[in-house]
XYZ file of C-alpha atoms in Angstrom:
739
model
C -25.167 -21.764 12.020
C -26.900 -18.764 10.481
C -26.393 -17.518 6.945
C -23.830 -14.748 6.608
C -24.855 -11.291 5.436
C -22.828 -9.949 2.511
C -22.630 -6.313 1.476
C -20.990 -4.705 -1.539
C -18.903 -1.559 -1.794
C -17.613 0.218 -4.867
C -14.591 2.526 -5.136
C -13.348 4.375 -8.203
C -10.361 6.568 -9.040
C -10.095 9.305 -11.653
C -8.359 8.235 -14.896
C -4.771 9.421 -15.197
C -2.561 9.710 -18.242
C 0.174 7.082 -18.354
C 3.804 7.910 -19.083
C 6.765 6.040 -20.489
C 8.866 4.636 -17.651
C 12.143 6.353 -16.840
C 11.994 6.539 -13.005
C 9.434 5.967 -10.257
C 7.959 9.413 -10.856
C 6.747 8.116 -14.247
C 4.452 5.671 -12.446
C 0.802 6.477 -11.778
C 0.071 5.405 -8.201
C -3.386 4.751 -6.735
C -4.298 4.103 -3.114
C -7.272 2.019 -1.994
C -8.399 0.903 1.432
C -9.965 -2.541 1.763
C -12.516 -2.652 4.627
C -12.344 -5.127 7.482
C -14.050 -8.513 6.974
C -13.781 -8.268 3.178
C -13.893 -11.722 1.608
C -13.526 -10.762 -2.050
C -11.979 -7.862 -3.936
C -12.462 -7.437 -7.669
C -10.377 -4.844 -9.494
C -11.432 -3.552 -12.886
C -8.285 -2.150 -14.496
C -9.273 -0.113 -17.545
C -6.806 1.246 -20.100
C -8.104 3.682 -22.717
C -6.087 4.563 -25.800
C -6.443 7.761 -27.777
C -6.877 7.935 -31.514
C -4.210 8.936 -33.990
C -1.577 7.600 -36.331
C 1.045 7.505 -33.571
C -1.029 5.166 -31.394
C 0.445 1.683 -31.378
C 0.013 -1.516 -29.428
C 1.608 -1.212 -26.005
C 1.839 -3.475 -22.987
C 0.790 -1.675 -19.819
C 2.651 -2.835 -16.698
C 0.438 -2.957 -13.589
C 1.661 -3.637 -10.044
C -0.417 -4.433 -6.956
C 0.769 -4.514 -3.356
C -0.780 -4.548 0.090
C 0.454 -2.285 2.872
C 2.820 -0.015 0.902
C 3.554 1.236 -2.630
C 4.898 -1.453 -4.967
C 8.646 -1.913 -5.222
C 9.320 -2.352 -8.939
C 12.302 -2.809 -11.224
C 11.021 -2.818 -14.816
C 14.396 -2.073 -16.429
C 16.446 -4.521 -14.310
C 18.714 -2.053 -12.553
C 20.850 -2.868 -9.522
C 19.668 -1.982 -6.027
C 22.081 -0.354 -3.552
C 24.109 -2.545 -1.244
C 22.437 -3.740 1.961
C 18.996 -3.173 0.435
C 16.360 -5.843 1.000
C 13.366 -5.829 -1.297
C 10.579 -8.016 -2.582
C 9.218 -7.048 -5.970
C 5.481 -6.456 -6.100
C 2.988 -8.690 -7.859
C 2.648 -7.537 -11.456
C 0.537 -8.239 -14.499
C 0.508 -6.976 -18.070
C -2.439 -5.494 -19.926
C -2.104 -5.375 -23.703
C -4.147 -2.781 -25.556
C -4.712 -3.031 -29.298
C -8.015 -1.175 -29.590
C -9.679 1.816 -27.999
C -10.210 0.280 -24.551
C -9.149 -2.779 -22.616
C -10.392 -3.911 -19.196
C -8.525 -6.447 -17.078
C -10.364 -8.065 -14.162
C -8.269 -9.181 -11.201
C -9.822 -10.971 -8.219
C -8.345 -11.496 -4.748
C -10.090 -13.821 -2.306
C -9.740 -13.157 1.422
C -7.800 -9.919 0.870
C -5.655 -8.366 3.555
C -7.660 -5.500 5.088
C -6.093 -2.066 5.026
C -4.111 -0.116 2.452
C -3.597 -1.414 -1.075
C -1.647 0.301 -3.828
C -1.856 -0.059 -7.605
C 0.805 1.345 -9.939
C 0.863 1.450 -13.742
C 3.159 2.721 -16.485
C 3.964 2.365 -20.177
C 7.141 0.641 -21.451
C 10.593 2.143 -21.025
C 11.141 5.672 -22.268
C 13.080 5.780 -25.547
C 14.878 8.974 -24.524
C 13.290 11.181 -27.203
C 12.880 14.767 -26.000
C 9.403 15.843 -27.041
C 8.865 19.566 -27.360
C 5.504 20.456 -25.901
C 2.928 21.031 -28.619
C 5.161 19.817 -31.459
C 4.789 16.079 -30.837
C 1.808 13.882 -31.623
C 2.264 11.262 -28.932
C -0.682 9.009 -28.285
C -2.380 9.285 -24.910
C -3.087 6.272 -22.729
C -5.299 6.613 -19.659
C -5.518 4.179 -16.766
C -8.434 3.904 -14.339
C -8.708 1.315 -11.542
C -12.029 0.471 -9.920
C -12.467 -1.711 -6.841
C -15.506 -3.839 -5.981
C -15.585 -5.264 -2.449
C -17.746 -8.030 -0.993
C -17.651 -8.088 2.813
C -19.367 -9.899 5.668
C -20.958 -7.825 8.416
C -21.733 -10.662 10.850
C -18.657 -12.877 10.633
C -18.512 -15.344 13.562
C -15.777 -14.757 16.123
C -13.773 -17.743 17.280
C -12.420 -17.568 20.821
C -9.611 -19.544 22.373
C -10.712 -22.945 23.740
C -14.344 -22.262 22.795
C -15.383 -24.620 19.936
C -17.889 -23.496 17.328
C -20.177 -25.688 15.251
C -20.132 -24.667 11.593
C -21.728 -25.832 8.350
C -20.462 -25.576 4.789
C -22.302 -26.793 1.692
C -20.146 -26.042 -1.379
C -16.914 -24.352 -2.484
C -18.972 -21.304 -3.508
C -20.347 -20.944 0.027
C -17.403 -21.320 2.416
C -17.492 -20.739 6.146
C -15.724 -17.614 7.418
C -14.499 -17.037 10.956
C -12.077 -14.654 12.596
C -9.852 -14.878 15.641
C -8.112 -12.047 17.495
C -4.452 -12.515 18.433
C -3.243 -10.361 21.349
C 0.301 -9.143 21.946
C 3.028 -11.557 23.061
C 1.307 -14.608 21.545
C 3.765 -17.333 20.599
C 1.702 -20.288 19.310
C -1.727 -20.633 17.745
C -3.418 -23.873 16.686
C -6.697 -24.169 14.784
C -8.272 -27.603 15.094
C -11.110 -29.052 12.951
C -12.850 -32.294 13.916
C -16.229 -33.995 14.153
C -17.003 -33.790 10.438
C -20.329 -35.139 9.213
C -21.337 -34.934 5.551
C -24.951 -35.382 4.513
C -25.363 -38.540 2.412
C -21.726 -39.650 2.868
C -20.714 -42.413 5.263
C -17.677 -42.052 7.481
C -16.209 -39.279 9.583
C -13.695 -37.956 7.056
C -13.434 -34.178 6.712
C -13.821 -33.172 3.038
C -12.597 -29.689 3.896
C -9.856 -27.272 2.882
C -8.779 -24.853 5.610
C -7.133 -21.538 4.759
C -5.743 -19.391 7.564
C -4.690 -15.806 6.966
C -5.465 -13.063 4.454
C -4.066 -12.775 0.950
C -1.543 -9.984 0.428
C -0.033 -11.308 -2.856
C 3.237 -11.896 -0.988
C 4.808 -15.275 -0.136
C 3.638 -17.033 3.052
C 0.653 -14.683 3.496
C -1.748 -17.636 3.970
C -1.520 -21.215 5.234
C -3.666 -23.865 3.552
C -4.300 -27.424 4.782
C -6.290 -30.072 2.897
C -8.166 -32.235 5.399
C -9.538 -34.668 2.811
C -9.306 -38.264 4.023
C -8.640 -37.286 7.657
C -11.027 -37.351 10.581
C -9.425 -34.214 12.008
C -6.731 -31.766 11.066
C -4.972 -28.764 12.499
C -3.154 -25.634 11.354
C -0.252 -24.578 13.568
C 1.127 -21.046 13.544
C 4.400 -20.069 15.182
C 4.493 -16.409 16.259
C 1.196 -15.256 14.726
C 0.748 -11.540 13.993
C 0.066 -9.537 17.145
C -2.927 -7.270 17.718
C -4.547 -8.585 14.535
C -7.674 -10.422 13.447
C -6.830 -13.676 11.660
C -9.228 -14.993 9.034
C -10.186 -18.687 8.887
C -11.838 -19.909 5.694
C -13.248 -23.437 5.438
C -14.323 -24.799 2.048
C -15.911 -28.110 1.093
C -14.759 -30.246 -1.812
C -18.337 -31.402 -2.395
C -20.988 -29.534 -4.347
C -24.500 -29.323 -2.886
C -23.574 -31.539 0.061
C -23.737 -30.110 3.568
C -20.839 -30.798 5.925
C -21.051 -30.034 9.628
C -17.856 -29.705 11.646
C -16.436 -28.256 14.843
C -13.578 -25.774 14.930
C -11.566 -24.529 17.893
C -8.506 -22.417 18.598
C -5.786 -22.872 21.174
C -3.665 -19.784 21.824
C -0.435 -19.742 23.809
C 0.718 -16.405 25.186
C 4.407 -16.233 26.001
C 6.153 -14.140 28.583
C 5.176 -10.508 28.917
C 7.110 -7.489 30.153
C 6.679 -6.633 33.783
C 3.682 -4.376 34.288
C 4.416 -0.801 35.351
C 0.874 -0.258 36.600
C -1.558 2.429 35.608
C 0.513 5.244 37.102
C 3.045 3.661 39.448
C 6.399 5.401 39.532
C 5.991 6.695 35.998
C 6.583 10.330 36.895
C 9.647 9.432 38.941
C 11.280 7.864 35.881
C 10.893 10.861 33.634
C 14.131 12.411 32.498
C 14.101 16.150 31.920
C 17.232 15.973 29.761
C 15.445 14.431 26.792
C 16.257 15.851 23.378
C 13.116 14.416 21.849
C 10.568 16.660 23.506
C 10.547 20.191 24.813
C 7.803 22.438 26.037
C 4.746 21.724 28.101
C 2.484 20.673 25.254
C 4.789 18.389 23.291
C 4.240 14.661 23.070
C 6.265 11.607 22.091
C 5.196 8.111 21.171
C 6.623 5.381 23.375
C 5.855 2.019 21.855
C 2.096 2.224 21.464
C 1.676 4.846 24.214
C 1.733 8.624 23.865
C 3.456 10.431 26.722
C 3.031 14.189 27.132
C 5.184 16.819 28.777
C 8.806 17.878 28.926
C 9.956 14.382 29.820
C 11.594 11.169 28.705
C 11.023 7.610 29.890
C 13.799 5.591 31.441
C 14.259 1.936 30.559
C 11.273 -0.187 31.545
C 11.687 -3.253 33.779
C 12.570 -6.362 31.807
C 10.322 -8.700 33.783
C 11.309 -12.346 33.638
C 14.263 -13.776 31.752
C 12.432 -14.924 28.605
C 12.143 -11.509 26.919
C 13.821 -8.134 27.308
C 11.792 -5.242 25.909
C 12.958 -1.692 25.231
C 10.635 1.247 24.704
C 11.178 3.568 21.782
C 10.508 7.225 21.056
C 9.053 7.887 17.615
C 9.987 11.404 16.544
C 8.463 12.693 13.304
C 10.992 15.051 11.741
C 9.436 15.777 8.364
C 7.413 14.183 5.591
C 8.448 10.488 5.376
C 11.213 11.267 7.866
C 11.026 9.593 11.279
C 13.659 8.968 13.945
C 13.328 6.031 16.357
C 15.272 6.517 19.593
C 15.666 3.784 22.176
C 14.928 5.157 25.622
C 18.059 5.048 27.721
C 20.424 5.486 24.795
C 21.287 3.657 21.575
C 23.451 1.025 23.300
C 21.488 -2.186 23.885
C 22.591 -4.943 26.224
C 22.042 -8.248 24.426
C 22.159 -11.532 26.359
C 22.173 -15.235 25.576
C 19.333 -16.161 27.934
C 16.572 -14.190 26.220
C 16.025 -12.173 23.044
C 15.983 -8.390 23.187
C 12.895 -6.827 21.589
C 12.513 -3.337 20.100
C 9.063 -2.372 18.701
C 8.944 0.086 15.785
C 5.609 1.747 15.087
C 5.063 2.110 11.331
C 1.328 1.469 11.404
C 0.506 4.779 9.713
C 0.363 4.470 5.941
C 2.025 7.911 5.785
C 5.249 6.180 6.923
C 5.297 3.770 3.983
C 6.486 6.220 1.322
C 10.150 6.283 2.357
C 12.976 3.905 3.251
C 13.429 2.201 6.618
C 17.100 2.209 7.615
C 18.629 -0.035 10.272
C 22.274 0.207 11.379
C 23.830 -2.069 13.997
C 27.332 -1.851 15.446
C 28.842 -4.346 17.867
C 30.885 -2.862 20.707
C 33.969 -5.081 20.713
C 35.571 -3.548 23.797
C 33.164 -5.213 26.238
C 32.906 -8.596 24.527
C 33.282 -11.267 27.197
C 33.661 -14.069 24.650
C 35.231 -13.528 21.243
C 33.603 -16.561 19.615
C 30.031 -15.429 20.067
C 27.881 -13.639 17.533
C 24.828 -11.434 17.775
C 21.908 -12.414 15.573
C 19.217 -9.870 14.723
C 15.888 -10.242 12.946
C 13.618 -7.488 11.665
C 10.066 -8.683 11.025
C 6.648 -7.132 10.496
C 3.463 -7.732 12.535
C 5.110 -10.117 15.008
C 8.671 -10.656 16.253
C 10.790 -13.698 15.596
C 11.697 -14.958 19.074
C 13.329 -18.344 18.335
C 16.758 -16.935 17.494
C 18.525 -19.508 19.668
C 17.019 -22.471 17.794
C 16.851 -21.313 14.171
C 17.898 -18.273 12.185
C 15.219 -18.526 9.514
C 13.672 -15.233 10.710
C 10.294 -16.414 9.460
C 7.077 -15.753 11.335
C 3.626 -17.196 10.725
C 2.780 -15.174 7.617
C 5.921 -13.296 6.592
C 9.623 -13.650 6.006
C 11.779 -11.332 8.090
C 15.267 -9.979 7.452
C 18.205 -11.375 9.417
C 21.529 -9.744 10.308
C 24.644 -11.165 11.946
C 27.332 -9.395 13.987
C 30.635 -10.807 15.233
C 34.202 -9.740 15.918
C 35.246 -9.956 12.271
C 32.067 -8.228 11.017
C 31.057 -5.790 13.757
C 28.755 -3.697 11.563
C 25.562 -4.519 9.694
C 22.998 -2.416 7.876
C 19.637 -2.955 6.248
C 17.504 -0.752 4.018
C 13.855 -1.444 3.237
C 12.283 0.695 0.510
C 8.576 1.341 1.041
C 8.149 -0.657 4.289
C 4.772 -2.221 4.950
C 2.378 -0.308 7.209
C 2.561 -2.432 10.361
C 4.253 -2.785 13.705
C 7.829 -3.854 13.048
C 9.908 -5.718 15.605
C 13.676 -5.928 15.927
C 14.917 -8.863 17.995
C 18.539 -9.499 18.984
C 20.210 -12.339 20.869
C 23.726 -13.565 21.569
C 24.527 -16.995 20.127
C 27.461 -19.289 20.819
C 27.628 -21.701 17.876
C 30.390 -23.989 19.170
C 29.440 -24.770 22.738
C 26.404 -23.112 24.245
C 27.477 -23.977 27.792
C 30.596 -21.812 27.449
C 28.572 -18.647 26.962
C 25.650 -19.126 29.305
C 26.007 -15.642 30.784
C 27.681 -13.812 27.918
C 26.444 -10.318 27.092
C 27.222 -7.890 24.299
C 26.499 -4.243 23.656
C 25.033 -3.293 20.298
C 24.599 0.277 19.125
C 21.390 0.673 17.134
C 20.202 3.362 14.760
C 16.754 3.110 13.197
C 15.180 5.848 11.119
C 12.882 6.425 8.183
C 14.280 8.563 5.370
C 12.751 9.771 2.141
C 15.369 8.147 -0.115
C 18.369 5.859 0.230
C 21.416 7.994 1.126
C 19.657 11.005 -0.423
C 20.201 9.359 -3.837
C 23.976 9.869 -3.729
C 26.055 12.107 -5.983
C 24.236 11.318 -9.210
C 20.645 11.541 -8.045
C 18.047 13.828 -6.559
C 15.447 12.812 -3.989
C 12.032 14.093 -4.978
C 8.803 14.107 -3.018
C 5.881 12.758 -5.052
C 2.156 12.945 -4.441
C -0.775 10.766 -5.397
C -3.932 12.503 -4.223
C -3.253 13.011 -0.478
C -0.562 10.331 -0.232
C 3.091 11.440 -0.202
C 6.066 9.277 -1.124
C 9.620 9.799 -2.340
C 11.875 8.450 -5.056
C 15.234 9.108 -6.697
C 15.589 10.633 -10.140
C 19.026 9.793 -11.513
C 21.262 11.695 -13.892
C 24.428 11.324 -15.968
C 23.409 7.826 -17.047
C 23.202 6.441 -13.505
C 20.167 4.370 -12.582
C 18.714 2.164 -9.878
C 16.639 2.666 -6.751
C 19.379 4.776 -5.144
C 21.173 5.930 -8.336
C 24.029 3.519 -7.619
C 23.888 1.455 -10.824
C 26.690 2.792 -13.001
C 26.426 0.271 -15.834
C 25.302 3.006 -18.240
C 26.887 5.962 -16.436
C 28.561 8.770 -18.328
C 32.291 9.178 -17.857
C 33.705 12.364 -16.400
C 35.214 13.222 -19.795
C 31.818 12.978 -21.476
C 30.212 15.112 -18.789
C 32.933 17.726 -19.228
C 32.552 17.727 -23.023
C 28.779 18.108 -22.706
C 29.132 21.004 -20.263
C 31.675 22.791 -22.452
C 29.647 22.344 -25.636
C 26.384 23.573 -24.129
C 27.989 26.579 -22.465
C 30.648 27.647 -24.965
C 28.250 27.279 -27.900
C 26.502 30.360 -26.518
C 29.593 32.367 -27.437
C 28.237 32.192 -30.980
C 26.072 35.157 -29.904
C 29.177 37.371 -29.885
C 29.048 37.955 -33.685
C 25.367 39.056 -33.569
C 26.221 41.415 -30.693
C 29.106 42.938 -32.672
C 27.003 43.261 -35.834
C 24.155 44.867 -33.865
C 26.506 47.383 -32.248
C 28.155 48.133 -35.583
C 24.759 48.865 -37.109
C 23.630 50.981 -34.144
C 21.054 48.446 -32.837
C 21.919 48.914 -29.194
C 18.640 47.570 -27.752
C 18.925 44.418 -29.833
C 22.565 43.961 -28.812
C 21.640 44.210 -25.118
C 18.990 41.511 -25.560
C 21.498 39.210 -27.289
C 23.986 39.810 -24.478
C 21.320 38.980 -21.882
C 20.456 35.765 -23.731
C 24.084 34.692 -24.091
C 24.826 35.270 -20.401
C 21.839 33.425 -18.950
C 21.868 30.612 -21.505
C 25.518 29.964 -20.671
C 25.010 29.767 -16.932
C 21.664 27.974 -17.211
C 23.300 25.120 -19.092
C 26.230 25.182 -16.662
C 23.700 24.624 -13.866
C 21.581 22.136 -15.835
C 24.304 19.503 -16.178
C 23.363 15.996 -14.999
C 26.704 15.023 -13.454
C 29.373 16.584 -11.280
C 30.395 19.283 -13.785
C 27.825 21.730 -12.448
C 28.052 25.414 -11.586
C 25.005 27.412 -10.475
C 25.472 31.136 -9.896
C 21.858 31.502 -8.756
C 18.672 29.497 -8.327
C 18.092 26.938 -11.091
C 14.534 28.050 -11.786
C 15.649 31.674 -12.124
C 18.346 30.729 -14.620
C 15.909 28.642 -16.646
C 13.311 31.404 -16.691
C 15.832 34.010 -17.841
C 17.153 31.663 -20.530
C 13.686 31.050 -21.975
C 12.784 34.733 -21.666
C 15.976 35.900 -23.371
C 15.717 33.363 -26.200
C 12.168 34.295 -27.145
C 12.781 38.027 -26.702
C 15.814 37.786 -29.014
C 13.641 36.346 -31.769
C 10.999 39.009 -31.087
C 13.349 41.998 -31.367
C 15.147 40.551 -34.401
C 11.941 40.171 -36.422
C 10.674 43.619 -35.404
C 14.043 45.102 -36.295
C 13.676 43.596 -39.771
C 10.351 45.449 -40.104
C 12.223 48.804 -40.145
C 9.702 50.764 -38.081
C 10.286 54.230 -36.787
C 12.111 54.153 -33.472
C 9.119 55.259 -31.422
C 6.992 52.397 -32.773
C 9.787 49.847 -32.670
C 10.753 50.452 -29.049
C 7.116 50.524 -27.979
C 6.625 47.083 -29.518
C 9.909 45.943 -27.963
C 8.707 46.836 -24.474
C 5.149 45.584 -24.943
C 6.354 42.280 -26.384
C 8.922 41.780 -23.613
C 6.221 42.230 -20.959
C 3.837 39.820 -22.681
C 6.608 37.254 -23.188
C 7.600 37.542 -19.511
C 4.005 36.845 -18.509
C 3.626 33.878 -20.878
C 6.912 32.344 -19.716
C 5.691 32.527 -16.135
C 2.467 30.754 -17.077
C 4.085 27.938 -19.069
C 7.590 28.370 -20.358
C 7.413 25.189 -22.438
C 4.003 25.786 -23.981
C 3.976 25.741 -27.767
C 1.660 28.719 -28.241
C 3.429 30.723 -25.564
C 6.454 30.548 -27.858
C 4.787 30.583 -31.273
C 2.307 33.348 -30.418
C 4.810 36.236 -30.161
C 6.866 34.883 -33.074
C 3.877 34.598 -35.420
C 2.626 38.035 -34.414
C 6.053 39.559 -35.082
C 6.213 37.816 -38.469
C 2.755 39.136 -39.327
C 3.798 42.678 -38.417
C 6.965 42.340 -40.499
C 5.094 41.015 -43.540
C 2.514 43.812 -43.320
C 5.279 46.413 -43.062
C 7.085 44.960 -46.063
C 3.883 44.753 -48.101
C 3.052 48.347 -47.205
C 6.451 49.551 -48.401
C 6.273 47.425 -51.531
C 2.845 48.769 -52.487
C 3.820 52.328 -51.689
C 7.044 52.125 -53.708
C 5.588 49.838 -56.340
C 8.494 47.444 -56.125
C 9.498 44.367 -54.166
C 10.786 45.001 -50.664
C 13.641 44.612 -49.863
C 14.488 46.006 -53.219
C 17.823 44.379 -54.089
C 18.274 40.746 -55.083
C 21.602 40.654 -53.262
C 19.789 41.263 -49.979
C 17.585 38.249 -50.648
C 20.243 35.898 -51.975
C 23.124 36.634 -49.617
C 21.289 37.544 -46.407
C 17.578 36.796 -46.071
C 17.378 33.354 -47.706
C 20.518 31.981 -45.949
C 19.345 33.414 -42.617
C 15.880 31.906 -42.955
C 17.342 28.549 -44.038
C 19.727 28.454 -41.067
C 16.886 29.317 -38.674
C 14.644 26.575 -40.108
C 17.432 23.981 -39.887
C 18.114 24.951 -36.284
C 14.404 24.731 -35.450
C 14.165 21.247 -36.990
C 17.181 20.086 -34.990
C 15.619 21.499 -31.812
C 12.166 20.005 -32.340
C 12.728 16.669 -34.064
C 16.195 15.288 -33.307
C 16.944 15.917 -29.636
C 17.218 12.895 -27.334
C 18.719 12.346 -23.907
C 21.831 10.853 -25.493
C 22.553 13.495 -28.139
C 21.177 16.530 -26.301
C 24.570 18.035 -25.568
C 25.542 18.411 -29.227
C 22.132 18.816 -30.909
C 21.195 21.619 -28.526
C 24.615 23.186 -29.073
C 23.888 23.131 -32.813
C 20.614 24.900 -32.035
C 22.531 27.652 -30.213
C 24.919 28.134 -33.131
C 22.175 28.068 -35.772
C 20.022 30.655 -34.025
C 22.950 33.004 -33.437
C 24.163 32.593 -37.027
C 20.736 33.344 -38.468
C 20.649 36.640 -36.555
C 23.872 37.745 -38.265
C 22.242 37.246 -41.665
C 18.785 38.575 -40.803
C 19.682 41.827 -39.045
C 18.985 44.661 -41.506
C 21.733 47.099 -42.506
C 22.213 50.190 -40.419
C 19.955 53.116 -41.003
C 20.903 55.715 -43.568
C 23.113 58.573 -42.359
C 24.317 56.591 -39.312
C 27.986 55.884 -38.901
C 29.199 52.467 -37.723
C 29.281 52.009 -33.921
C 26.764 54.846 -33.529
C 29.064 57.788 -34.362
C 27.146 60.639 -36.012
C 28.433 61.984 -39.264
C 29.753 65.542 -39.085
C 30.606 67.878 -41.918
C 32.367 71.201 -41.490
C 31.595 71.252 -37.799
C 27.878 70.792 -38.356
C 25.926 67.613 -37.592
C 23.804 66.336 -40.444
C 20.300 65.685 -39.117
C 18.469 62.569 -40.143
C 15.359 63.119 -42.196
C 12.539 61.251 -40.487
C 10.465 61.036 -43.643
C 10.109 57.419 -44.647
C 10.343 58.042 -48.376
C 13.881 59.479 -48.089
C 15.318 56.232 -46.664
C 17.521 54.233 -48.934
C 17.403 50.500 -48.376
C 20.235 48.386 -49.699
């Protein structure tokens, strides 16, 4: 035996800011790829906390999974019916200082795709206005160190190898390739000889398989006290390298041993030859492909042309295999179509096998859906049942002896069909990147001899969708991205929660949804008094802006409802943009109107400000300075105008105490109260009434803050006339009378 050559690799991801958990989109997801023949992976999980008074001690939840993004449930919500899931391995990192690093090691890791997800604790529902909150920032950065072997010995079937191991820190590594249609695999260790120790006992620990942090991913046998030992695998993973690790219980003692493998390959489908009658079996009526350059995946083979394969020969009676078209419809949307139609003939003599190609990690970001329906009209025996098993990497073929649906390294998912329950369904969120196999067989539980030649027809439907049932009525399916990896998740509304927005334990009632919709929409009618006051005082431009704001705020909130009480008269983003634009423009024109400029200056500033506000809202409609900038500038202009008039007239402006006491001070106080409600008190629970208060406060403040109409103007814009002559307004500033 020669010494193995180890190499190291290092991978690092950019730090990302963590968020409080409310749905899967709050999670920061990282994708790594572990190279082949890696024997050790060390993750450095670093959490960095910002500085500030709002920074507290938080527990960071971290999830790790091999083959697909982690399936998590941090707030213990219910999964939809017929959903099978296995929660990912998780650990908690507590941070009480500026930085905390957690080291996590995995020996003999599963090669391929690994995913790490992290998030802060559950969101408290507080609505933070951008720029007004002082939330502490937490950043998460994973780094991966890999130790791999570049000259790992290859073990072949029935070809023993002589190996040597000297300590637990220096184990022996081997690998064995398992081809398709393998049914049994046995690894045998014998002929142990330990330096300085009498006897032929094997002081060895054998581990077969690679660690994926999931149950049954490895098999371990302790050979201590035995002269030989073996590890038996039923239905090992197909088309895969299997890792064998042998460790010694002694330190600094060399043990020599022999290891061999015995592989049993079961029945195979009948060969169709290299070309054979392939072209004669093509069906030009296929819906899956069209055009001369299209292609479709059939099992592991890509067929090109305007064709479709007919059902392949079954071969002998121990296994019936169907070929499958894999049609990629969209991102994380794939349709699997059985060639020859969805109706499968299932027998008692042999299991029926359907391969499903999900080996691309791009197919792991959605939900795998399986629907089975038993055709009861052609049942030849009413007491029989059809058993199905969906498993990854290798099929479960012993359906007639046990229904455990467990292969060598994984636990599959079993389904049962009979006359009383003719339908069955299964949903798998974030399926593992692997070849999946669906096996079906007819079973007769009472007397097997009575149904020796019984057959049943099962209609199958297998497809990959972005979300479960498109998240239902109270959810929205959103496509998420982590670097170049795309995946999907449901964001729920109206108090609903869960992976498919089906958990109604905290759901809002219809009455509450209706009250919220009415409050948020009808509260905008409080802009009617400012419109009337503006028209009465001849401020027609200001009145038109208030009308614009009232209209779009009403229909924006009618479209923004989380439940079923929703009405959208146009695109949601358009309504939101117009609402934000109208709200800020209303404040802009109100403050400039209070400055009492000449019309030519006032309307110029109106137009210039509206254009700048429109641009800033397009850049970032929730940015603090995009909102405060125009408001502060308008306030500065108003103060300068008032100071100019006060200095010129040598008296305080506005001149009367009644204007201050009964109009300006109440208006400013109402505006400040409304702003405080908007910035500091809004949460997800009270949003419908706190935001309605904000609407009413802002509209009420406008009534108080609008200046009186200009001198010599009649209410509603009617010009004063005297003796048939119109009195012209004197444009000189010093002739104005301000009350």
